[in-house]
């Protein structure tokens, strides 16, 4: 009898566990208790604390912690508490679920298009309707007209608040092993012909090396194309004020010729397409690659591969490729992710107060530094973060400073002293004419988006497949014209028209 | 009371009497209700222009727009062809493999060795696809992959497997077999263990050798199981997991590696076009149903064994 009852209890628990897990996966991320502090007795001057629901994208390197100090400072300053959900994976799905169910007051959106899609369907707040309550944000947009063009919707509304500052470290760049180059009296290449010579040289010295490291399918082409004066996709040529499609231009073909040559002679890894970052790091670590095309990795990689003493990477001026090449890296500008606010938020005033504060000088200072005596101290008139924070990443991990949800504007100069001189000099170098002009970030109407989705799906697939085959030598360059006409046949003109229209529309909004 | 006539009892009493059995089956029933039947209502978005914020019912009806869009897209035929090709290759080579392994394991008399082989062969089943694809990529690497090292040891040229489209289907199929061979063997071993030992003894007395007992006793003994698994597998021909194909594919092999599920991911999900994705999934679901019903019908016609 007792056995039976134990058994039944176990089973009951099992069933309950199953049912609850089922429920919790059904409405994940809606752990909010419906409306937060619905007793909105708006007594002015009353220091009541409001709790806002916020959903943030979680960076794997600094996952959200409940005891992050930065949110404590906001509570002290503004009387606003945050209940943060940070979905551990597949953020977009979590966000979709949140829209279908209980939308948080504030959320991080993945990109402008997503914000405009949700905004257009009525789910998000149009900030332009509330500019009277957003004085600091208005001023920020006035001071940064280039930002203003990257946050609009197709009908000139604004559902998307930009992050500003962090994108500075998000630059792509060429780097090279300056120690190895010195050792063998080699000069850093300035053109792709020199690149070829140097790579051959290195291959002789290190026979089992692949001197130039590119990896991860075709992502390396984005930065390489900028050096040939073209672009891996549709782009606007500011000099001629016209839209062009990079992958069918002659300069792009020129680039593919070089890459094909390098592939044939073993100067790039034969499996560069299947390689991921780990294998790329391994190549560098084992002295099997000496020139890299990635982000600004000169400070991180030696630490990751545990060779801080006998390994040095430095910035390399982007080599010029072909007749129309420029010493340029590609740069995306603003971070893709932005902040958005639910249209039906119960705490509109507090939400606006918070986001506007983040755009104010005082707010961005708090978001950048935290609090004196707690996160930083002043020494010889300079602000220095606590000594236990040895890197910018560590500040973010421990305090929540400069993470999604806790900032909109940060001043990157605050963290510059933590980077190496090499890194800081490279940043200056890049900004001084070694960067392709910033491409506009456009807003599309629903019809335009549909065109782009379906046409681009076909064009990109064909494009990537053919480009890969040109590099690998599976397609001969004599078939280039067929490739170009095939791309055109797939509806390139329509796609370009969509970009052109959206671009002119954005310009007309800005000139008003 | 026990020998009263059961169907006279009220159903409450029946539930009371079988409460533990019902409790046992409850999680299973709940699972199917919540995760399999519940979402079925969502199929309607395949016929609508689904808008997240407005919800399923508020979104406008568009009829068969998404279906015709898919069938008229340039990628329709290649994608369908690739899906079928991979599916049939998996069926052709992946279906007999575990049966053969089960028969072999069954012949082994050494218990420890038997266990060892079983364990080793079903372990890969528990590796996630991401890891499996990582292992494949490493082994097949033309730089330092073990397979290429072997090839060059034998004096041949290294092969850049992952960018040669002619290799893609072979790589995918063999990786599937490697991953799931041992796991699929379990059910056949279970079926083998139900065959009456006396039959074997009788056969041996009649002077049958190993081949003859295998052919005349073992195979007929597991035939019903084999058929049912075959019918189920035929229904799964189009259900090729997105993950592994996506992870193993490089742009150079798109012409062989772009299948329905990767297409749905590229055009539907990653662009937030859920209606389109659902329409394509519904389309594949219909094809699968046709397959499974035909396979079932054929099997019943041929030898009377069938699922229903």
CSV table of C-alpha atoms in Angstrom, one decimal, chain B:
chain,number,residue,atom,x,y,z
B,1,UNK,CA,-16.5,-7.1,-7.0
B,2,UNK,CA,-13.6,-7.7,-9.3
B,3,UNK,CA,-15.5,-10.3,-11.3
B,4,UNK,CA,-18.5,-8.0,-11.9
B,5,UNK,CA,-19.0,-7.3,-15.6
B,6,UNK,CA,-16.6,-4.4,-16.4
B,7,UNK,CA,-18.6,-2.5,-18.9
B,8,UNK,CA,-21.4,-2.1,-16.5
B,9,UNK,CA,-19.2,0.1,-14.4
B,10,UNK,CA,-19.4,3.9,-14.7
B,11,UNK,CA,-16.4,5.4,-16.4
B,12,UNK,CA,-15.5,7.2,-13.2
B,13,UNK,CA,-15.0,3.8,-11.6
B,14,UNK,CA,-13.0,2.7,-14.5
B,15,UNK,CA,-10.7,5.7,-14.3
B,16,UNK,CA,-10.4,5.1,-10.5
B,17,UNK,CA,-9.5,1.5,-11.1
B,18,UNK,CA,-6.9,2.3,-13.7
B,19,UNK,CA,-5.7,5.5,-12.2
B,20,UNK,CA,-2.0,4.5,-12.0
B,21,UNK,CA,-1.9,3.3,-15.6
B,22,UNK,CA,-3.6,6.5,-16.8
B,23,UNK,CA,-1.2,8.5,-14.7
B,24,UNK,CA,1.6,6.7,-16.5
B,25,UNK,CA,0.3,7.5,-19.9
B,26,UNK,CA,-0.7,11.1,-19.0
B,27,UNK,CA,2.7,12.8,-19.7
B,28,UNK,CA,2.8,11.2,-23.1
B,29,UNK,CA,-0.8,12.3,-23.9
B,30,UNK,CA,-0.1,15.8,-22.7
B,31,UNK,CA,3.1,16.0,-24.7
B,32,UNK,CA,1.3,15.2,-27.9
B,33,UNK,CA,-1.6,17.5,-27.1
B,34,UNK,CA,0.6,20.4,-26.3
B,35,UNK,CA,3.4,20.1,-28.7
B,36,UNK,CA,1.9,18.2,-31.6
B,37,UNK,CA,-1.8,18.9,-31.8
B,38,UNK,CA,-1.8,22.4,-30.3
B,39,UNK,CA,0.4,24.0,-32.9
B,40,UNK,CA,-1.6,22.4,-35.8
B,41,UNK,CA,-4.0,25.4,-35.6
B,42,UNK,CA,-1.1,27.6,-36.7
B,43,UNK,CA,-1.1,26.0,-40.1
B,44,UNK,CA,-3.7,28.5,-41.1
B,45,UNK,CA,-1.0,31.2,-41.4
B,46,UNK,CA,0.2,29.4,-44.5
B,47,UNK,CA,-2.9,30.8,-46.2
B,48,UNK,CA,-2.6,34.3,-44.6
B,49,UNK,CA,-0.2,37.2,-44.7
B,50,UNK,CA,0.8,36.7,-41.1
B,51,UNK,CA,1.6,39.7,-39.1
B,52,UNK,CA,3.0,39.1,-35.6
B,53,UNK,CA,1.5,42.0,-33.9
B,54,UNK,CA,-2.0,41.5,-35.3
B,55,UNK,CA,-2.0,37.9,-34.5
B,56,UNK,CA,-3.2,34.9,-36.4
B,57,UNK,CA,-6.9,35.8,-36.7
B,58,UNK,CA,-6.4,39.4,-37.6
B,59,UNK,CA,-4.0,38.8,-40.4
B,60,UNK,CA,-5.5,39.0,-43.9
B,61,UNK,CA,-6.2,35.8,-46.0
B,62,UNK,CA,-4.1,35.4,-49.1
B,63,UNK,CA,-5.3,32.0,-50.3
B,64,UNK,CA,-2.6,30.0,-52.1
B,65,UNK,CA,-0.3,32.9,-52.8
B,66,UNK,CA,2.7,31.5,-50.9
B,67,UNK,CA,2.3,28.1,-52.5
B,68,UNK,CA,2.4,29.5,-56.0
B,69,UNK,CA,5.2,31.8,-55.0
B,70,UNK,CA,7.2,28.7,-53.9
B,71,UNK,CA,6.4,26.6,-56.9
B,72,UNK,CA,7.3,29.5,-59.3
B,73,UNK,CA,10.5,30.3,-57.6
B,74,UNK,CA,13.7,29.5,-59.5
B,75,UNK,CA,14.9,27.4,-56.6
B,76,UNK,CA,11.8,25.2,-56.4
B,77,UNK,CA,13.0,22.3,-58.6
B,78,UNK,CA,16.7,22.2,-57.6
B,79,UNK,CA,15.7,22.4,-53.9
B,80,UNK,CA,13.1,19.6,-54.3
B,81,UNK,CA,15.5,17.5,-56.3
B,82,UNK,CA,18.2,17.9,-53.7
B,83,UNK,CA,15.9,17.0,-50.9
B,84,UNK,CA,14.7,13.8,-52.6
B,85,UNK,CA,18.2,12.9,-53.6
B,86,UNK,CA,19.5,13.2,-50.0
B,87,UNK,CA,16.4,11.5,-48.7
B,88,UNK,CA,16.6,8.5,-51.0
B,89,UNK,CA,20.3,8.1,-50.5
B,90,UNK,CA,19.7,8.1,-46.8
B,91,UNK,CA,17.0,5.5,-47.2
B,92,UNK,CA,18.9,3.3,-49.6
B,93,UNK,CA,22.1,3.1,-47.5
B,94,UNK,CA,20.9,4.2,-44.1
B,95,UNK,CA,18.0,1.7,-43.9
B,96,UNK,CA,19.8,-1.6,-44.4
B,97,UNK,CA,22.9,-0.6,-42.4
B,98,UNK,CA,21.5,-1.1,-38.9
B,99,UNK,CA,19.8,-4.4,-39.9
B,100,UNK,CA,23.1,-5.8,-41.1
B,101,UNK,CA,24.8,-4.5,-37.9
B,102,UNK,CA,22.1,-6.1,-35.8
B,103,UNK,CA,22.5,-9.4,-37.5
B,104,UNK,CA,26.2,-9.3,-37.1
B,105,UNK,CA,26.0,-8.4,-33.4
B,106,UNK,CA,23.5,-11.1,-33.0
B,107,UNK,CA,26.0,-13.7,-34.3
B,108,UNK,CA,28.7,-12.6,-31.8
B,109,UNK,CA,28.9,-15.0,-28.9
B,110,UNK,CA,31.4,-13.0,-26.8
B,111,UNK,CA,29.1,-11.0,-24.5
B,112,UNK,CA,31.7,-8.3,-23.6
B,113,UNK,CA,32.6,-7.7,-27.2
B,114,UNK,CA,28.9,-7.5,-28.1
B,115,UNK,CA,28.3,-4.8,-25.5
B,116,UNK,CA,31.3,-2.9,-26.5
B,117,UNK,CA,30.4,-2.8,-30.2
B,118,UNK,CA,26.9,-1.7,-29.3
B,119,UNK,CA,28.0,1.1,-27.0
B,120,UNK,CA,30.6,2.4,-29.3
B,121,UNK,CA,28.2,2.4,-32.3
B,122,UNK,CA,25.3,4.2,-30.5
B,123,UNK,CA,27.3,6.8,-28.8
B,124,UNK,CA,27.5,9.2,-31.8
B,125,UNK,CA,23.7,9.4,-31.6
B,126,UNK,CA,24.1,11.6,-28.6
B,127,UNK,CA,26.5,14.1,-30.2
B,128,UNK,CA,24.8,17.3,-31.2
B,129,UNK,CA,24.8,18.1,-34.9
B,130,UNK,CA,27.0,21.1,-34.4
B,131,UNK,CA,29.7,18.9,-32.9
B,132,UNK,CA,29.2,16.2,-35.5
B,133,UNK,CA,29.6,18.7,-38.3
B,134,UNK,CA,32.7,20.1,-36.5
B,135,UNK,CA,34.2,16.6,-36.4
B,136,UNK,CA,33.4,16.0,-40.1
B,137,UNK,CA,35.0,19.3,-41.0
B,138,UNK,CA,38.1,18.5,-39.1
B,139,UNK,CA,38.4,14.9,-40.5
B,140,UNK,CA,37.8,16.1,-44.0
B,141,UNK,CA,40.1,19.1,-43.9
B,142,UNK,CA,42.5,19.2,-46.9
B,143,UNK,CA,45.2,20.7,-44.6
B,144,UNK,CA,45.4,18.3,-41.7
B,145,UNK,CA,42.3,16.1,-41.8
B,146,UNK,CA,42.9,12.4,-40.9
B,147,UNK,CA,41.1,11.2,-44.0
B,148,UNK,CA,43.2,13.3,-46.3
B,149,UNK,CA,46.3,12.2,-44.5
B,150,UNK,CA,45.4,8.6,-45.2
B,151,UNK,CA,44.7,9.5,-48.9
B,152,UNK,CA,48.1,11.1,-49.3
B,153,UNK,CA,49.8,8.2,-47.5
B,154,UNK,CA,48.4,5.9,-50.1
B,155,UNK,CA,49.9,8.2,-52.8
B,156,UNK,CA,46.8,10.0,-54.0
B,157,UNK,CA,46.1,13.7,-54.2
B,158,UNK,CA,44.4,15.4,-51.3
B,159,UNK,CA,40.7,16.1,-51.9
B,160,UNK,CA,39.0,19.3,-50.8
B,161,UNK,CA,35.8,17.5,-49.8
B,162,UNK,CA,33.7,20.3,-48.5
B,163,UNK,CA,33.9,22.5,-51.6
B,164,UNK,CA,33.4,19.7,-54.2
B,165,UNK,CA,29.7,19.4,-55.0
B,166,UNK,CA,30.1,15.8,-56.2
B,167,UNK,CA,31.1,14.8,-52.7
B,168,UNK,CA,28.4,16.5,-50.7
B,169,UNK,CA,25.7,13.8,-50.8
B,170,UNK,CA,28.2,11.1,-50.0
B,171,UNK,CA,29.5,13.1,-47.0
B,172,UNK,CA,26.1,13.9,-45.7
B,173,UNK,CA,24.8,10.3,-46.1
B,174,UNK,CA,27.8,8.7,-44.5
B,175,UNK,CA,27.7,11.1,-41.6
B,176,UNK,CA,24.1,10.3,-41.0
B,177,UNK,CA,24.8,6.6,-41.0
B,178,UNK,CA,27.8,7.0,-38.7
B,179,UNK,CA,25.7,9.1,-36.3
B,180,UNK,CA,22.5,6.9,-36.1
B,181,UNK,CA,23.6,3.4,-37.0
B,182,UNK,CA,24.0,2.1,-33.5
B,183,UNK,CA,20.9,3.7,-32.3
B,184,UNK,CA,18.7,2.3,-35.0
B,185,UNK,CA,20.2,-1.1,-34.3
B,186,UNK,CA,18.6,-1.3,-30.9
B,187,UNK,CA,15.1,-1.9,-32.1
B,188,UNK,CA,16.2,-4.8,-34.4
B,189,UNK,CA,18.2,-6.4,-31.6
B,190,UNK,CA,15.0,-6.2,-29.5
B,191,UNK,CA,13.1,-7.9,-32.3
B,192,UNK,CA,15.8,-10.6,-32.6
B,193,UNK,CA,15.6,-11.4,-29.0
B,194,UNK,CA,11.9,-12.4,-29.3
B,195,UNK,CA,12.6,-15.2,-31.8
B,196,UNK,CA,12.1,-18.6,-30.2
B,197,UNK,CA,15.3,-20.4,-29.4
B,198,UNK,CA,13.7,-23.7,-30.1
B,199,UNK,CA,13.5,-22.9,-33.8
B,200,UNK,CA,17.2,-22.5,-33.9
B,201,UNK,CA,17.7,-25.8,-32.1
B,202,UNK,CA,15.4,-27.6,-34.4
B,203,UNK,CA,17.1,-26.1,-37.4
B,204,UNK,CA,20.5,-27.2,-36.2
B,205,UNK,CA,19.2,-30.7,-35.6
B,206,UNK,CA,18.1,-30.7,-39.2
B,207,UNK,CA,21.7,-29.8,-40.2
B,208,UNK,CA,21.2,-26.2,-41.1
B,209,UNK,CA,24.3,-24.0,-41.1
B,210,UNK,CA,24.6,-20.4,-39.9
B,211,UNK,CA,23.6,-18.9,-43.3
B,212,UNK,CA,20.6,-21.1,-43.5
B,213,UNK,CA,19.4,-20.3,-40.0
B,214,UNK,CA,19.9,-16.6,-40.6
B,215,UNK,CA,18.0,-16.8,-43.9
B,216,UNK,CA,15.2,-19.1,-42.8
B,217,UNK,CA,14.6,-18.1,-39.2
B,218,UNK,CA,16.2,-14.8,-38.2
B,219,UNK,CA,15.2,-12.8,-41.2
B,220,UNK,CA,11.5,-13.9,-41.2
B,221,UNK,CA,11.5,-13.4,-37.5
B,222,UNK,CA,12.3,-9.7,-37.8
B,223,UNK,CA,10.5,-9.1,-41.1
B,224,UNK,CA,7.4,-7.4,-39.6
B,225,UNK,CA,9.7,-5.0,-37.6
B,226,UNK,CA,11.8,-4.2,-40.7
B,227,UNK,CA,8.7,-3.5,-42.7
B,228,UNK,CA,7.2,-1.1,-40.2
B,229,UNK,CA,10.4,0.8,-39.8
B,230,UNK,CA,10.7,0.9,-43.6
B,231,UNK,CA,7.3,2.4,-44.0
B,232,UNK,CA,8.0,5.0,-41.3
B,233,UNK,CA,11.4,5.8,-43.0
B,234,UNK,CA,9.8,6.3,-46.4
B,235,UNK,CA,7.5,8.8,-44.8
B,236,UNK,CA,10.6,10.6,-43.5
B,237,UNK,CA,12.3,10.9,-46.8
B,238,UNK,CA,11.7,14.6,-47.1
B,239,UNK,CA,12.3,15.3,-43.4
B,240,UNK,CA,16.0,16.1,-43.6
B,241,UNK,CA,17.3,17.9,-40.7
B,242,UNK,CA,18.2,21.5,-41.5
B,243,UNK,CA,21.1,21.7,-39.0
B,244,UNK,CA,23.7,19.4,-40.4
B,245,UNK,CA,23.2,20.3,-44.0
B,246,UNK,CA,23.4,24.0,-43.1
B,247,UNK,CA,26.6,23.4,-41.1
B,248,UNK,CA,28.3,21.2,-43.7
B,249,UNK,CA,27.4,23.3,-46.8
B,250,UNK,CA,29.7,25.9,-48.3
B,251,UNK,CA,28.6,28.3,-51.1
B,252,UNK,CA,30.5,26.1,-53.6
B,253,UNK,CA,28.2,23.2,-53.1
B,254,UNK,CA,24.9,25.1,-52.9
B,255,UNK,CA,23.7,23.4,-56.1
B,256,UNK,CA,23.6,20.1,-54.2
B,257,UNK,CA,23.2,21.2,-50.7
B,258,UNK,CA,20.3,23.6,-50.9
B,259,UNK,CA,17.3,21.6,-49.7
B,260,UNK,CA,13.8,22.5,-48.6
B,261,UNK,CA,14.7,23.1,-45.0
B,262,UNK,CA,17.7,25.3,-45.7
B,263,UNK,CA,15.6,27.2,-48.3
B,264,UNK,CA,12.9,27.8,-45.7
B,265,UNK,CA,15.5,29.0,-43.2
B,266,UNK,CA,17.0,31.4,-45.8
B,267,UNK,CA,13.9,32.9,-47.3
B,268,UNK,CA,11.3,32.3,-44.6
B,269,UNK,CA,12.6,32.3,-41.1
B,270,UNK,CA,15.6,34.5,-41.3
B,271,UNK,CA,13.6,37.1,-43.1
B,272,UNK,CA,10.7,36.8,-40.7
B,273,UNK,CA,8.4,35.5,-43.4
B,274,UNK,CA,6.5,32.9,-41.3
B,275,UNK,CA,3.6,32.5,-43.7
B,276,UNK,CA,5.9,31.5,-46.5
B,277,UNK,CA,7.8,29.1,-44.2
B,278,UNK,CA,4.6,27.5,-43.0
B,279,UNK,CA,3.3,27.1,-46.5
B,280,UNK,CA,6.4,25.2,-47.6
B,281,UNK,CA,6.4,23.0,-44.5
B,282,UNK,CA,2.7,22.2,-45.2
B,283,UNK,CA,3.7,21.3,-48.8
B,284,UNK,CA,6.4,18.9,-47.6
B,285,UNK,CA,4.0,17.5,-45.0
B,286,UNK,CA,1.5,16.6,-47.7
B,287,UNK,CA,4.2,14.9,-49.8
B,288,UNK,CA,5.3,12.9,-46.8
B,289,UNK,CA,1.7,11.8,-46.1
B,290,UNK,CA,1.3,10.6,-49.7
B,291,UNK,CA,4.6,8.7,-49.4
B,292,UNK,CA,3.7,7.0,-46.2
B,293,UNK,CA,0.2,6.0,-47.3
B,294,UNK,CA,1.5,4.6,-50.5
B,295,UNK,CA,4.2,2.7,-48.8
B,296,UNK,CA,1.7,1.3,-46.3
B,297,UNK,CA,-0.7,0.3,-49.1
B,298,UNK,CA,2.0,-1.4,-51.1
B,299,UNK,CA,3.2,-3.3,-48.1
B,300,UNK,CA,-0.3,-4.5,-47.2
B,301,UNK,CA,-0.8,-5.6,-50.8
B,302,UNK,CA,2.5,-7.5,-51.0
B,303,UNK,CA,2.5,-9.4,-47.7
B,304,UNK,CA,-0.2,-8.2,-45.4
B,305,UNK,CA,2.1,-6.4,-43.0
B,306,UNK,CA,1.2,-2.8,-42.5
B,307,UNK,CA,1.0,0.0,-39.9
B,308,UNK,CA,-2.8,0.3,-40.3
